[in-house]
mmCIF file of C-alpha atoms in Angstrom:
data_model
loop_
_atom_site.group_PDB
_atom_site.id
_atom_site.type_symbol
_atom_site.label_atom_id
_atom_site.label_comp_id
_atom_site.label_asym_id
_atom_site.label_seq_id
_atom_site.Cartn_x
_atom_site.Cartn_y
_atom_site.Cartn_z
ATOM 1 C CA MET M 1 -0.006 -0.017 -0.038
ATOM 2 C CA ALA M 2 3.021 2.350 0.697
ATOM 3 C CA ALA M 3 4.224 1.822 -2.792
ATOM 4 C CA GLU M 4 0.906 2.435 -4.246
ATOM 5 C CA ALA M 5 0.448 5.649 -2.258
ATOM 6 C CA TRP M 6 3.896 6.744 -3.277
ATOM 7 C CA PHE M 7 2.877 6.374 -7.192
ATOM 8 C CA TRP M 8 -0.560 8.266 -6.663
ATOM 9 C CA ARG M 9 1.277 11.145 -4.835
ATOM 10 C CA TRP M 10 3.383 11.843 -7.883
ATOM 11 C CA GLY M 11 0.130 12.362 -9.990
ATOM 12 C CA TRP M 12 -2.379 15.076 -9.064
ATOM 13 C CA GLY M 13 -5.430 13.707 -10.880
ATOM 14 C CA ARG M 14 -8.382 15.631 -11.647
ATOM 15 C CA ARG M 15 -9.362 19.000 -9.878
ATOM 16 C CA CYS M 16 -12.260 18.574 -7.557
ATOM 17 C CA LEU M 17 -13.801 21.477 -5.703
ATOM 18 C CA GLY M 18 -13.340 21.232 -2.042
ATOM 19 C CA ARG M 19 -10.903 18.182 -2.309
ATOM 20 C CA PRO M 20 -7.643 19.213 -3.645
ATOM 21 C CA GLY M 21 -4.815 17.184 -4.860
ATOM 22 C CA LEU M 22 -7.200 14.038 -5.568
ATOM 23 C CA PRO M 23 -5.136 10.943 -6.728
ATOM 24 C CA GLY M 24 -5.566 9.737 -10.270
ATOM 25 C CA PRO M 25 -6.119 6.104 -11.258
ATOM 26 C CA GLY M 26 -4.553 3.420 -9.762
ATOM 27 C CA PRO M 27 -1.341 1.775 -11.211
ATOM 28 C CA GLY M 28 -1.408 -0.528 -14.311
ATOM 29 C CA PRO M 29 0.478 -3.129 -15.538
ATOM 30 C CA THR M 30 3.661 -1.141 -16.503
ATOM 31 C CA THR M 31 3.428 0.684 -12.938
ATOM 32 C CA SER M 32 3.260 -2.536 -11.071
ATOM 33 C CA LEU M 33 6.763 -3.463 -12.839
ATOM 34 C CA LEU M 34 8.014 -0.236 -11.731
ATOM 35 C CA LEU M 35 6.774 -0.895 -8.243
ATOM 36 C CA VAL M 36 8.609 -4.156 -7.988
ATOM 37 C CA PHE M 37 11.718 -2.422 -9.104
ATOM 38 C CA LEU M 38 11.418 0.286 -6.684
ATOM 39 C CA LEU M 39 10.766 -2.184 -3.864
ATOM 40 C CA PHE M 40 13.836 -3.812 -4.794
ATOM 41 C CA LEU M 41 15.815 -0.945 -4.407
ATOM 42 C CA GLY M 42 14.194 0.063 -1.132
ATOM 43 C CA LEU M 43 13.250 3.467 -2.400
ATOM 44 C CA VAL M 44 9.497 3.586 -1.659
ATOM 45 C CA THR M 45 8.579 5.207 1.623
ATOM 46 C CA SER M 46 5.474 5.351 3.645
ATOM 47 C CA ASP M 47 5.414 8.806 4.938
ATOM 48 C CA ILE M 48 4.001 10.800 1.886
ATOM 49 C CA THR M 49 0.600 11.940 1.880
ATOM 50 C CA ASP M 50 -2.105 10.019 -0.384
ATOM 51 C CA GLY M 51 -3.742 13.568 -1.258
ATOM 52 C CA ASN M 52 -6.875 13.078 0.606
ATOM 53 C CA SER M 53 -5.848 14.637 3.848
ATOM 54 C CA GLU M 54 -5.890 18.185 2.924
ATOM 55 C CA HIS M 55 -7.715 20.748 4.980
ATOM 56 C CA LEU M 56 -8.842 24.288 3.944
ATOM 57 C CA LYS M 57 -7.217 27.072 6.089
ATOM 58 C CA ARG M 58 -9.567 29.835 6.039
ATOM 59 C CA GLU M 59 -7.326 32.271 7.708
ATOM 60 C CA HIS M 60 -4.913 32.030 4.753
ATOM 61 C CA SER M 61 -7.703 31.950 2.133
ATOM 62 C CA LEU M 62 -9.444 34.669 -0.047
ATOM 63 C CA ILE M 63 -13.072 33.293 -0.766
ATOM 64 C CA LYS M 64 -16.321 34.977 -2.144
ATOM 65 C CA PRO M 65 -18.259 36.366 -0.617
ATOM 66 C CA TYR M 66 -15.704 38.965 0.300
ATOM 67 C CA GLN M 67 -16.138 41.119 3.240
ATOM 68 C CA GLY M 68 -15.599 44.861 3.139
ATOM 69 C CA VAL M 69 -16.434 45.453 -0.299
ATOM 70 C CA GLY M 70 -16.340 49.290 -1.023
ATOM 71 C CA SER M 71 -13.963 49.930 2.032
ATOM 72 C CA SER M 72 -10.248 50.284 2.442
ATOM 73 C CA SER M 73 -9.787 47.011 4.098
ATOM 74 C CA MET M 74 -11.133 43.593 4.597
ATOM 75 C CA PRO M 75 -10.792 40.943 7.116
ATOM 76 C CA LEU M 76 -7.469 38.924 7.125
ATOM 77 C CA TRP M 77 -6.402 40.534 3.941
ATOM 78 C CA ASP M 78 -4.600 44.090 3.218
ATOM 79 C CA PHE M 79 -4.412 45.558 -0.284
ATOM 80 C CA GLN M 80 -2.803 48.762 -1.803
ATOM 81 C CA GLY M 81 -2.053 50.783 -4.979
ATOM 82 C CA SER M 82 -4.708 50.252 -7.755
ATOM 83 C CA THR M 83 -6.304 47.311 -6.202
ATOM 84 C CA MET M 84 -10.058 47.488 -6.166
ATOM 85 C CA LEU M 85 -12.364 45.167 -4.394
ATOM 86 C CA THR M 86 -15.780 44.196 -5.948
ATOM 87 C CA SER M 87 -18.293 41.476 -5.166
ATOM 88 C CA GLN M 88 -16.993 39.021 -7.704
ATOM 89 C CA TYR M 89 -13.188 39.748 -7.884
ATOM 90 C CA VAL M 90 -10.249 41.545 -6.407
ATOM 91 C CA ARG M 91 -8.873 43.624 -9.419
ATOM 92 C CA LEU M 92 -5.278 44.230 -8.808
ATOM 93 C CA THR M 93 -4.890 46.425 -11.791
ATOM 94 C CA PRO M 94 -7.307 47.981 -14.405
ATOM 95 C CA ASP M 95 -6.606 48.016 -18.064
ATOM 96 C CA GLU M 96 -4.786 51.144 -17.700
ATOM 97 C CA ARG M 97 -1.244 52.232 -18.108
ATOM 98 C CA SER M 98 1.239 52.459 -15.239
ATOM 99 C CA LYS M 99 -0.864 50.687 -12.620
ATOM 100 C CA GLU M 100 0.330 48.713 -9.399
ATOM 101 C CA GLY M 101 -1.640 46.798 -6.919
ATOM 102 C CA SER M 102 -1.406 44.114 -4.387
ATOM 103 C CA ILE M 103 -3.233 42.047 -1.835
ATOM 104 C CA TRP M 104 -1.474 40.355 1.054
ATOM 105 C CA ASN M 105 -2.784 37.830 3.829
ATOM 106 C CA TYR M 106 -1.917 39.548 7.284
ATOM 107 C CA GLN M 107 -1.625 35.890 8.984
ATOM 108 C CA PRO M 108 2.022 34.496 8.785
ATOM 109 C CA CYS M 109 1.749 31.054 7.756
ATOM 110 C CA PHE M 110 3.405 28.493 9.805
ATOM 111 C CA LEU M 111 2.530 25.219 7.801
ATOM 112 C CA LYS M 112 5.574 23.196 6.556
ATOM 113 C CA ASP M 113 3.402 21.565 3.830
ATOM 114 C CA TRP M 114 0.630 23.154 1.890
ATOM 115 C CA GLU M 115 -1.211 23.768 -1.222
ATOM 116 C CA MET M 116 -2.477 26.932 -2.793
ATOM 117 C CA HIS M 117 -5.300 27.006 -5.269
ATOM 118 C CA VAL M 118 -5.612 30.411 -7.266
ATOM 119 C CA HIS M 119 -8.505 31.329 -9.466
ATOM 120 C CA PHE M 120 -7.630 34.136 -11.593
ATOM 121 C CA ARG M 121 -8.459 35.920 -14.776
ATOM 122 C CA VAL M 122 -6.167 38.179 -16.910
ATOM 123 C CA HIS M 123 -7.962 39.983 -19.681
ATOM 124 C CA GLY M 124 -8.076 43.278 -21.672
ATOM 125 C CA ALA M 125 -8.515 44.952 -24.969
ATOM 126 C CA GLY M 126 -4.917 44.657 -26.251
ATOM 127 C CA LYS M 127 -4.347 42.368 -29.126
ATOM 128 C CA LYS M 128 -1.237 40.282 -29.846
ATOM 129 C CA ASN M 129 1.868 41.601 -27.800
ATOM 130 C CA LEU M 130 0.040 44.692 -26.952
ATOM 131 C CA HIS M 131 -0.579 43.868 -23.426
ATOM 132 C CA GLY M 132 1.161 43.493 -20.016
ATOM 133 C CA ASP M 133 2.745 42.877 -17.590
ATOM 134 C CA GLY M 134 1.293 39.897 -15.523
ATOM 135 C CA ILE M 135 0.692 38.658 -11.946
ATOM 136 C CA ALA M 136 3.064 37.653 -9.450
ATOM 137 C CA LEU M 137 1.935 35.157 -6.462
ATOM 138 C CA TRP M 138 4.090 35.564 -3.208
ATOM 139 C CA TYR M 139 5.217 33.729 -0.162
ATOM 140 C CA THR M 140 7.561 36.229 1.349
ATOM 141 C CA ARG M 141 9.086 37.382 4.407
ATOM 142 C CA ASP M 142 8.064 41.210 3.852
ATOM 143 C CA ARG M 143 4.555 42.246 2.695
ATOM 144 C CA LEU M 144 2.572 45.408 1.231
ATOM 145 C CA VAL M 145 6.015 46.615 -0.059
ATOM 146 C CA PRO M 146 5.600 48.190 -3.600
ATOM 147 C CA GLY M 147 8.153 47.837 -6.083
ATOM 148 C CA PRO M 148 9.145 47.209 -9.708
ATOM 149 C CA VAL M 149 8.599 43.321 -9.750
ATOM 150 C CA PHE M 150 4.996 43.245 -10.822
ATOM 151 C CA GLY M 151 4.068 45.779 -8.326
ATOM 152 C CA SER M 152 6.035 44.319 -5.515
ATOM 153 C CA LYS M 153 9.555 44.793 -4.158
ATOM 154 C CA ASP M 154 12.727 43.353 -5.624
ATOM 155 C CA ASN M 155 15.552 41.428 -3.663
ATOM 156 C CA PHE M 156 12.817 39.833 -1.809
ATOM 157 C CA HIS M 157 13.125 36.687 0.773
ATOM 158 C CA GLY M 158 10.912 33.805 -0.263
ATOM 159 C CA LEU M 159 9.143 32.246 -3.419
ATOM 160 C CA ALA M 160 7.521 33.908 -6.167
ATOM 161 C CA ILE M 161 5.549 32.656 -9.120
ATOM 162 C CA PHE M 162 5.481 35.132 -12.116
ATOM 163 C CA LEU M 163 2.606 34.839 -14.655
ATOM 164 C CA ASP M 164 4.092 36.976 -17.395
ATOM 165 C CA THR M 165 2.346 38.143 -20.479
ATOM 166 C CA TYR M 166 4.821 40.264 -22.349
ATOM 167 C CA PRO M 167 8.289 39.319 -23.606
ATOM 168 C CA ASN M 168 10.479 42.155 -22.678
ATOM 169 C CA ASP M 169 13.502 40.234 -24.115
ATOM 170 C CA GLU M 170 12.984 40.278 -28.024
ATOM 171 C CA THR M 171 15.646 37.597 -28.580
ATOM 172 C CA THR M 172 13.689 35.207 -26.319
ATOM 173 C CA GLU M 173 12.523 31.831 -27.807
ATOM 174 C CA ARG M 174 9.772 31.238 -25.246
ATOM 175 C CA VAL M 175 6.208 31.669 -26.026
ATOM 176 C CA PHE M 176 4.231 34.089 -23.833
ATOM 177 C CA PRO M 177 2.230 33.985 -21.597
ATOM 178 C CA TYR M 178 4.676 32.354 -19.477
ATOM 179 C CA ILE M 179 4.814 31.068 -15.857
ATOM 180 C CA SER M 180 8.300 31.006 -13.905
ATOM 181 C CA VAL M 181 9.446 30.479 -10.375
ATOM 182 C CA MET M 182 11.995 32.348 -8.356
ATOM 183 C CA VAL M 183 13.330 31.534 -4.996
ATOM 184 C CA ASN M 184 15.279 34.346 -3.206
ATOM 185 C CA ASN M 185 17.327 34.984 -0.187
ATOM 186 C CA GLY M 186 17.413 38.922 -0.646
ATOM 187 C CA SER M 187 20.485 38.702 -2.877
ATOM 188 C CA LEU M 188 19.017 38.397 -6.187
ATOM 189 C CA SER M 189 17.368 40.866 -8.574
ATOM 190 C CA TYR M 190 14.768 40.117 -11.080
ATOM 191 C CA ASP M 191 15.784 41.470 -14.544
ATOM 192 C CA HIS M 192 12.631 42.723 -16.415
ATOM 193 C CA SER M 193 14.692 43.293 -19.423
ATOM 194 C CA LYS M 194 15.391 39.451 -19.588
ATOM 195 C CA ASP M 195 12.025 38.438 -18.116
ATOM 196 C CA GLY M 196 13.857 36.865 -15.020
ATOM 197 C CA ARG M 197 15.530 34.341 -17.172
ATOM 198 C CA TRP M 198 18.896 34.459 -15.191
ATOM 199 C CA THR M 199 17.039 33.740 -11.847
ATOM 200 C CA GLU M 200 14.357 31.435 -12.976
ATOM 201 C CA LEU M 201 14.478 28.032 -11.441
ATOM 202 C CA ALA M 202 12.132 26.559 -14.132
ATOM 203 C CA GLY M 203 9.003 27.638 -16.228
ATOM 204 C CA CYS M 204 6.224 26.764 -18.949
ATOM 205 C CA THR M 205 4.266 28.431 -21.532
ATOM 206 C CA ALA M 206 0.649 28.725 -20.419
ATOM 207 C CA ASP M 207 -2.175 30.310 -22.387
ATOM 208 C CA PHE M 208 -4.142 31.952 -19.542
ATOM 209 C CA ARG M 209 -4.891 35.246 -21.052
ATOM 210 C CA ASN M 210 -8.435 36.276 -22.456
ATOM 211 C CA ARG M 211 -9.976 33.108 -21.798
ATOM 212 C CA ASP M 212 -13.810 32.802 -21.575
ATOM 213 C CA HIS M 213 -13.661 30.284 -18.941
ATOM 214 C CA ASP M 214 -12.389 29.954 -15.477
ATOM 215 C CA THR M 215 -8.499 29.680 -15.143
ATOM 216 C CA PHE M 216 -6.771 28.050 -12.270
ATOM 217 C CA LEU M 217 -3.209 27.671 -10.790
ATOM 218 C CA ALA M 218 -2.100 25.540 -8.104
ATOM 219 C CA VAL M 219 1.181 25.614 -5.983
ATOM 220 C CA ARG M 220 2.081 22.768 -3.691
ATOM 221 C CA TYR M 221 5.108 22.599 -1.516
ATOM 222 C CA SER M 222 5.703 19.648 0.648
ATOM 223 C CA ARG M 223 9.121 18.105 1.939
ATOM 224 C CA GLY M 224 11.329 20.198 -0.329
ATOM 225 C CA ARG M 225 9.364 19.738 -3.391
ATOM 226 C CA LEU M 226 7.617 22.542 -5.322
ATOM 227 C CA THR M 227 5.075 21.679 -8.004
ATOM 228 C CA VAL M 228 2.889 24.178 -10.199
ATOM 229 C CA MET M 229 -0.009 22.833 -11.975
ATOM 230 C CA THR M 230 -2.488 24.777 -14.162
ATOM 231 C CA ASP M 231 -6.278 24.202 -15.357
ATOM 232 C CA LEU M 232 -6.711 26.342 -18.239
ATOM 233 C CA GLU M 233 -8.507 24.297 -20.828
ATOM 234 C CA ASP M 234 -11.641 23.942 -19.055
ATOM 235 C CA LYS M 235 -11.222 20.422 -18.729
ATOM 236 C CA ASN M 236 -11.438 20.182 -14.905
ATOM 237 C CA GLU M 237 -8.011 18.564 -14.635
ATOM 238 C CA TRP M 238 -4.446 19.685 -13.528
ATOM 239 C CA LYS M 239 -1.690 19.972 -16.322
ATOM 240 C CA ASN M 240 1.882 19.893 -15.084
ATOM 241 C CA CYS M 241 3.798 23.061 -15.498
ATOM 242 C CA ILE M 242 6.758 23.125 -13.010
ATOM 243 C CA ASP M 243 8.251 20.230 -10.665
ATOM 244 C CA ILE M 244 11.374 20.917 -8.884
ATOM 245 C CA THR M 245 13.025 19.263 -5.691
ATOM 246 C CA GLY M 246 15.363 20.559 -3.122
ATOM 247 C CA VAL M 247 13.405 23.658 -2.433
ATOM 248 C CA ARG M 248 13.923 25.148 1.038
ATOM 249 C CA LEU M 249 11.267 27.599 2.557
ATOM 250 C CA PRO M 250 10.785 28.704 6.053
ATOM 251 C CA THR M 251 7.611 29.036 7.855
ATOM 252 C CA GLY M 252 6.278 32.521 9.310
ATOM 253 C CA TYR M 253 6.035 34.077 5.888
ATOM 254 C CA TYR M 254 3.093 35.729 4.142
ATOM 255 C CA PHE M 255 0.882 34.916 0.970
ATOM 256 C CA GLY M 256 0.038 37.647 -1.320
ATOM 257 C CA ALA M 257 -0.385 38.556 -4.964
ATOM 258 C CA SER M 258 0.385 41.461 -7.080
ATOM 259 C CA ALA M 259 0.338 42.945 -10.617
ATOM 260 C CA GLY M 260 1.669 45.771 -12.573
ATOM 261 C CA THR M 261 1.078 47.431 -15.917
ATOM 262 C CA GLY M 262 3.564 49.818 -17.804
ATOM 263 C CA ASP M 263 3.132 51.416 -21.450
ATOM 264 C CA LEU M 264 0.859 48.161 -22.006
ATOM 265 C CA SER M 265 -1.978 46.913 -19.739
ATOM 266 C CA ASP M 266 -4.431 44.509 -18.838
ATOM 267 C CA ASN M 267 -7.076 43.777 -15.988
ATOM 268 C CA HIS M 268 -5.521 41.371 -13.498
ATOM 269 C CA ASP M 269 -8.075 39.626 -11.276
ATOM 270 C CA ILE M 270 -7.857 37.461 -8.419
ATOM 271 C CA ILE M 271 -11.164 35.536 -7.672
ATOM 272 C CA SER M 272 -10.090 33.405 -4.964
ATOM 273 C CA MET M 273 -6.913 31.982 -3.278
ATOM 274 C CA LYS M 274 -7.576 28.884 -1.260
ATOM 275 C CA LEU M 275 -4.641 27.348 1.185
ATOM 276 C CA PHE M 276 -4.649 23.890 2.120
ATOM 277 C CA GLN M 277 -2.696 22.098 4.628
ATOM 278 C CA LEU M 278 -0.964 18.636 3.687
ATOM 279 C CA MET M 279 -0.980 16.154 6.433
ATOM 280 C CA VAL M 280 2.683 14.992 6.037
ATOM 281 C CA GLU M 281 4.911 13.100 8.515
ATOM 282 C CA HIS M 282 8.294 14.411 9.182
ATOM 283 C CA THR M 283 11.021 12.704 10.856
ATOM 284 C CA PRO M 284 12.104 13.533 14.414
ATOM 285 C CA ASP M 285 14.960 15.432 13.435
ATOM 286 C CA GLU M 286 12.785 17.580 10.793
ATOM 287 C CA GLU M 287 10.357 18.500 13.784
ATOM 288 C CA ASN M 288 13.306 19.652 15.799
ATOM 289 C CA ILE M 289 14.298 21.994 13.348
ATOM 290 C CA ASP M 290 13.257 25.818 13.707
ATOM 291 C CA TRP M 291 11.633 26.295 10.299
ATOM 292 C CA THR M 292 11.217 30.046 10.849
ATOM 293 C CA LYS M 293 15.051 30.310 10.698
ATOM 294 C CA ILE M 294 15.610 28.494 7.521
ATOM 295 C CA GLU M 295 17.085 30.510 4.623
ATOM 296 C CA PRO M 296 15.127 30.430 1.141
ATOM 297 C CA SER M 297 17.140 28.237 -1.252
ATOM 298 C CA VAL M 298 17.322 25.539 -3.792
ATOM 299 C CA ASN M 299 19.666 22.587 -4.006
ATOM 300 C CA PHE M 300 20.976 22.710 -7.574
ATOM 301 C CA LEU M 301 23.703 20.499 -9.074
ATOM 302 C CA LYS M 302 24.550 23.897 -10.752
ATOM 303 C CA SER M 303 23.393 27.503 -11.048
ATOM 304 C CA PRO M 304 20.464 28.215 -12.940
ATOM 305 C CA LYS M 305 22.630 30.920 -14.854
ATOM 306 C CA ASP M 306 24.760 27.947 -16.277
ATOM 307 C CA ASN M 307 21.868 26.249 -17.920
ATOM 308 C CA VAL M 308 20.921 26.530 -21.520
ATOM 309 C CA ASP M 309 17.314 27.593 -22.800
ATOM 310 C CA ASP M 310 15.548 25.111 -25.304
ATOM 311 C CA PRO M 311 12.925 26.353 -27.535
ATOM 312 C CA THR M 312 10.127 25.122 -25.291
ATOM 313 C CA GLY M 313 11.237 27.465 -22.557
ATOM 314 C CA ASN M 314 12.508 24.963 -20.069
ATOM 315 C CA PHE M 315 15.952 24.423 -18.805
ATOM 316 C CA ARG M 316 17.931 21.408 -20.552
ATOM 317 C CA GLY M 317 20.029 21.061 -17.226
ATOM 318 C CA GLY M 318 17.538 20.981 -14.251
ATOM 319 C CA PRO M 319 17.493 19.354 -10.925
ATOM 320 C CA LEU M 320 17.226 15.670 -10.356
ATOM 321 C CA THR M 321 13.576 14.962 -9.594
ATOM 322 C CA GLY M 322 12.304 11.692 -8.387
ATOM 323 C CA TRP M 323 11.522 10.346 -11.948
ATOM 324 C CA ARG M 324 14.907 11.370 -13.179
ATOM 325 C CA VAL M 325 16.618 9.511 -10.245
ATOM 326 C CA PHE M 326 14.575 6.608 -10.911
ATOM 327 C CA LEU M 327 15.576 6.421 -14.680
ATOM 328 C CA LEU M 328 19.220 7.041 -13.714
ATOM 329 C CA LEU M 329 19.073 4.053 -11.592
ATOM 330 C CA LEU M 330 17.050 1.967 -14.160
ATOM 331 C CA CYS M 331 19.733 2.721 -16.625
ATOM 332 C CA ALA M 332 22.629 2.121 -14.362
ATOM 333 C CA LEU M 333 21.113 -1.300 -13.583
ATOM 334 C CA LEU M 334 20.547 -2.130 -17.013
ATOM 335 C CA GLY M 335 24.106 -1.235 -17.890
ATOM 336 C CA ILE M 336 25.262 -3.462 -15.143
ATOM 337 C CA ILE M 337 23.271 -6.214 -16.490
ATOM 338 C CA VAL M 338 24.531 -5.923 -20.059
ATOM 339 C CA CYS M 339 28.032 -5.594 -19.028
ATOM 340 C CA ALA M 340 27.824 -8.845 -16.952
ATOM 341 C CA VAL M 341 26.156 -10.803 -19.750
ATOM 342 C CA VAL M 342 28.709 -9.665 -22.217
ATOM 343 C CA GLY M 343 31.524 -10.417 -19.860
ATOM 344 C CA ALA M 344 30.214 -13.919 -19.202
ATOM 345 C CA VAL M 345 30.145 -14.381 -22.921
ATOM 346 C CA VAL M 346 33.412 -13.442 -23.621
ATOM 347 C CA PHE M 347 34.821 -15.458 -20.643
ATOM 348 C CA GLN M 348 33.184 -18.241 -21.897
ATOM 349 C CA LYS M 349 34.456 -18.090 -25.364
ATOM 350 C CA ARG M 350 37.974 -17.758 -24.021
ATOM 351 C CA GLN M 351 37.459 -20.808 -22.095
ATOM 352 C CA GLU M 352 36.655 -22.724 -25.031
ATOM 353 C CA ARG M 353 39.448 -21.372 -26.889
ATOM 354 C CA ASN M 354 42.019 -22.178 -24.488
ATOM 355 C CA LYS M 355 40.788 -25.754 -24.189
ATOM 356 C CA ARG M 356 41.390 -26.253 -27.894
ATOM 357 C CA PHE M 357 45.204 -25.799 -27.349
ATOM 358 C CA TYR M 358 45.357 -28.820 -24.956
#
């Protein structure tokens, strides 16, 4: 059962209102073979959630009907700049030039493992590339600090997910709109002229602008693994966008969203932000860590700056995720078996050749 739960944990399945992260269908014949192999290697663990134990944390969630419509504040959330609160959405910026707005939860989050579902909309009158700039979702140490990074501060501490709609770098091969992830300990600056390419950990193309149906994004952080999924096709299922391991985020930071426009503009709307607690068991050593003192970081084999972009917008050289480790181990095992067979055949032929000389 632990092995089966391990495989279900690595697939999100269909999105279901009120039940985030539901597992997909059970393992088939191919999966069963892989399970046997993993059990042989001793890689399967039993301390990973099966996806059915999430709980909505209302103190960190923004859900309709909003309270405080028409006022300058609302319970649990603060907003600033051009942000406008209506009965149906929170508009971070209108479709006007040079606007910045943000909304921030004023309760620090002390969950080690969580999943955020964001219902959002980006739309406007601009055609082709005549729109901008996009939305940023934040989990950071500082809140309500305006700045040049999609309406919020640069050199931040924490996590940012950028939903960028305009390519500032004319030489880029990426297709926009584009979603990217950045983890910062305050030492890195976001380069708008390169669309954050030098500090991006991973990203994907995502056509979320001017959709006639609901658009969703989910961010899951659990035991050092950061996953970003999208539901943009009105199919009621999650599609993988970003999946990286080795991410270290402290507790006690704040969730928020911001947006900005420049010479080009769009309406940037947040309809809801729902945070779910993931019920994950941690080792005694992990429980004894002061998670509020952890410095935001990512354990990469090499710096993101050393990676080379491919036409799809992803890095060729990325972190070793679980499946990559599995494939490397599988290739190594097959290589050992092949070498052993070849060696045995060569040894036998030599023995037969030596017998003919006697």
